[in-house]
């Protein structure tokens, strides 16, 4: 993305074109999030991930071979394909992890995946400037295409079942459909908001996805504000602070993943919904503090905390959505990706306008402050659900005790069985 954004700017000479490139990419990801659940119901996750990489590698080759007169059109094609296929790949991967590693190892696998992605981000950001400056854009795009080829080969070796995602759903409903006979055939298929049914499948899940969208809105603020804040610190070399900040952030993320992996292996448990809520609060507060003008050493610690909290929220969120049934999981992840792209895209527009009038601290403060408010509401909701669950269990035990009392004459205690 570093090489592509620079290439767009140098090719067109306009910052507006770079913004349009990002907007098209986010819009493509938004649309892909809406349809990926249906695709996972018809095709295997493995085939979707494979063709998503083939598509991204192919469009990079088109960009490399495109004549000068067609470069702008090729860039728009790259934007559409990268945005859509990136979302398809990520949703298919996340929804298929339980089948690959087993339900009990979800948190471990998610943490390992996030660690790899964090390392790749550091390597990509660190190498992009060197590759572009020394060997040019063509070499950078060839390297990028090679990574998609490697990823496609890796996907081909993944132990994912080859059947369609809808197989279990079709099998479960086969008897019912057969009983309906010609009436079902004449009525035709009916549209069902499966993605929203997925959110209704678990209490508080809709609010969790909404919080993810607001969190993406907050993320847009610090992504846009970092270059401006860095320029105010060192106008002659603004890239130093940005690079150092993200490297320290990645180290915090990787460190958190190591702790989460060991916790998951030792206890067999994931960090859960509460971890997601608390992690969002800490992460948002840390990003706000990063723009408060603290000394660089303190800011480095803050970036480390932000990365660790970000890693915690990522694992907790992904692991929680993976507890949904397989027939709903892809739809939930797809809707989540849509909310994230919407939050980040809208945030980039509003934040860019706000940064012309307000300081980075103010803009990041109200953006991440909104995420903190929604996170607190989410935590109160989760706490209320757990209280209600505990109350229900206590009431059930009391009922069993009363029914089992011999002096009541209802029944003998040994006969009481509630499974």
PDB file of N, CA and C in Angstrom, residues 4 8 12 16-25 28 59 63 70-83:
ATOM      1  N   UNK A   4       1.888   1.677  -3.692  1.00  0.00           N
ATOM      2  CA  UNK A   4       0.738   2.026  -4.521  1.00  0.00           C
ATOM      3  C   UNK A   4       0.303   3.470  -4.296  1.00  0.00           C
ATOM      4  N   UNK A   8       0.342   6.297  -7.146  1.00  0.00           N
ATOM      5  CA  UNK A   8      -0.851   7.044  -7.543  1.00  0.00           C
ATOM      6  C   UNK A   8      -0.563   8.541  -7.518  1.00  0.00           C
ATOM      7  N   UNK A  12      -0.527  10.807 -10.996  1.00  0.00           N
ATOM      8  CA  UNK A  12      -1.575  11.808 -11.220  1.00  0.00           C
ATOM      9  C   UNK A  12      -1.145  13.205 -10.793  1.00  0.00           C
ATOM     10  N   UNK A  16      -5.860  14.440  -4.350  1.00  0.00           N
ATOM     11  CA  UNK A  16      -7.250  14.006  -4.456  1.00  0.00           C
ATOM     12  C   UNK A  16      -7.340  12.624  -5.084  1.00  0.00           C
ATOM     13  N   UNK A  17      -6.477  12.338  -6.048  1.00  0.00           N
ATOM     14  CA  UNK A  17      -6.486  11.021  -6.691  1.00  0.00           C
ATOM     15  C   UNK A  17      -6.102   9.935  -5.699  1.00  0.00           C
ATOM     16  N   UNK A  18      -5.152  10.240  -4.817  1.00  0.00           N
ATOM     17  CA  UNK A  18      -4.767   9.265  -3.803  1.00  0.00           C
ATOM     18  C   UNK A  18      -5.928   8.998  -2.850  1.00  0.00           C
ATOM     19  N   UNK A  19      -6.670  10.054  -2.493  1.00  0.00           N
ATOM     20  CA  UNK A  19      -7.849   9.877  -1.652  1.00  0.00           C
ATOM     21  C   UNK A  19      -8.920   9.067  -2.358  1.00  0.00           C
ATOM     22  N   UNK A  20      -9.087   9.318  -3.668  1.00  0.00           N
ATOM     23  CA  UNK A  20     -10.076   8.563  -4.442  1.00  0.00           C
ATOM     24  C   UNK A  20      -9.688   7.099  -4.513  1.00  0.00           C
ATOM     25  N   UNK A  21      -8.399   6.819  -4.679  1.00  0.00           N
ATOM     26  CA  UNK A  21      -7.900   5.443  -4.712  1.00  0.00           C
ATOM     27  C   UNK A  21      -8.264   4.719  -3.417  1.00  0.00           C
ATOM     28  N   UNK A  22      -8.031   5.375  -2.291  1.00  0.00           N
ATOM     29  CA  UNK A  22      -8.361   4.760  -0.999  1.00  0.00           C
ATOM     30  C   UNK A  22      -9.862   4.601  -0.828  1.00  0.00           C
ATOM     31  N   UNK A  23     -10.631   5.605  -1.296  1.00  0.00           N
ATOM     32  CA  UNK A  23     -12.093   5.541  -1.167  1.00  0.00           C
ATOM     33  C   UNK A  23     -12.661   4.377  -1.967  1.00  0.00           C
ATOM     34  N   UNK A  24     -12.153   4.172  -3.188  1.00  0.00           N
ATOM     35  CA  UNK A  24     -12.621   3.056  -4.020  1.00  0.00           C
ATOM     36  C   UNK A  24     -12.276   1.727  -3.366  1.00  0.00           C
ATOM     37  N   UNK A  25     -11.071   1.649  -2.796  1.00  0.00           N
ATOM     38  CA  UNK A  25     -10.662   0.411  -2.120  1.00  0.00           C
ATOM     39  C   UNK A  25     -11.573   0.101  -0.936  1.00  0.00           C
ATOM     40  N   UNK A  28     -15.047  -0.961  -2.159  1.00  0.00           N
ATOM     41  CA  UNK A  28     -15.037  -2.348  -2.645  1.00  0.00           C
ATOM     42  C   UNK A  28     -15.049  -3.327  -1.479  1.00  0.00           C
ATOM     43  N   UNK A  59      -4.088  -8.784 -10.907  1.00  0.00           N
ATOM     44  CA  UNK A  59      -4.298  -7.363 -11.154  1.00  0.00           C
ATOM     45  C   UNK A  59      -2.999  -6.579 -10.971  1.00  0.00           C
ATOM     46  N   UNK A  63      -1.208  -4.170 -13.814  1.00  0.00           N
ATOM     47  CA  UNK A  63      -0.653  -2.840 -13.552  1.00  0.00           C
ATOM     48  C   UNK A  63       0.778  -2.740 -14.076  1.00  0.00           C
ATOM     49  N   UNK A  70      -2.964   3.647 -20.171  1.00  0.00           N
ATOM     50  CA  UNK A  70      -3.984   2.896 -19.431  1.00  0.00           C
ATOM     51  C   UNK A  70      -3.640   2.732 -17.950  1.00  0.00           C
ATOM     52  N   UNK A  71      -2.598   3.427 -17.488  1.00  0.00           N
ATOM     53  CA  UNK A  71      -2.158   3.257 -16.109  1.00  0.00           C
ATOM     54  C   UNK A  71      -3.236   3.695 -15.122  1.00  0.00           C
ATOM     55  N   UNK A  72      -3.911   4.814 -15.406  1.00  0.00           N
ATOM     56  CA  UNK A  72      -4.945   5.303 -14.480  1.00  0.00           C
ATOM     57  C   UNK A  72      -6.071   4.289 -14.337  1.00  0.00           C
ATOM     58  N   UNK A  73      -6.514   3.724 -15.462  1.00  0.00           N
ATOM     59  CA  UNK A  73      -7.556   2.698 -15.406  1.00  0.00           C
ATOM     60  C   UNK A  73      -7.088   1.456 -14.675  1.00  0.00           C
ATOM     61  N   UNK A  74      -5.816   1.076 -14.884  1.00  0.00           N
ATOM     62  CA  UNK A  74      -5.271  -0.079 -14.183  1.00  0.00           C
ATOM     63  C   UNK A  74      -5.206   0.159 -12.681  1.00  0.00           C
ATOM     64  N   UNK A  75      -4.901   1.391 -12.288  1.00  0.00           N
ATOM     65  CA  UNK A  75      -4.856   1.714 -10.860  1.00  0.00           C
ATOM     66  C   UNK A  75      -6.239   1.589 -10.221  1.00  0.00           C
ATOM     67  N   UNK A  76      -7.275   2.010 -10.943  1.00  0.00           N
ATOM     68  CA  UNK A  76      -8.624   1.866 -10.407  1.00  0.00           C
ATOM     69  C   UNK A  76      -9.022   0.396 -10.306  1.00  0.00           C
ATOM     70  N   UNK A  77      -8.600  -0.401 -11.281  1.00  0.00           N
ATOM     71  CA  UNK A  77      -8.865  -1.846 -11.221  1.00  0.00           C
ATOM     72  C   UNK A  77      -8.151  -2.464 -10.025  1.00  0.00           C
ATOM     73  N   UNK A  78      -6.908  -2.048  -9.794  1.00  0.00           N
ATOM     74  CA  UNK A  78      -6.165  -2.525  -8.628  1.00  0.00           C
ATOM     75  C   UNK A  78      -6.901  -2.166  -7.347  1.00  0.00           C
ATOM     76  N   UNK A  79      -7.403  -0.928  -7.282  1.00  0.00           N
ATOM     77  CA  UNK A  79      -8.108  -0.473  -6.079  1.00  0.00           C
ATOM     78  C   UNK A  79      -9.332  -1.327  -5.793  1.00  0.00           C
ATOM     79  N   UNK A  80     -10.114  -1.604  -6.844  1.00  0.00           N
ATOM     80  CA  UNK A  80     -11.336  -2.402  -6.677  1.00  0.00           C
ATOM     81  C   UNK A  80     -10.995  -3.831  -6.250  1.00  0.00           C
ATOM     82  N   UNK A  81     -10.065  -4.455  -6.959  1.00  0.00           N
ATOM     83  CA  UNK A  81      -9.748  -5.868  -6.702  1.00  0.00           C
ATOM     84  C   UNK A  81      -9.078  -6.035  -5.343  1.00  0.00           C
ATOM     85  N   UNK A  82      -8.114  -5.165  -5.020  1.00  0.00           N
ATOM     86  CA  UNK A  82      -7.421  -5.269  -3.739  1.00  0.00           C
ATOM     87  C   UNK A  82      -8.404  -5.095  -2.583  1.00  0.00           C
ATOM     88  N   UNK A  83      -9.307  -4.105  -2.704  1.00  0.00           N
ATOM     89  CA  UNK A  83     -10.278  -3.875  -1.630  1.00  0.00           C
ATOM     90  C   UNK A  83     -11.234  -5.034  -1.452  1.00  0.00           C
TER      91      UNK A  83
END
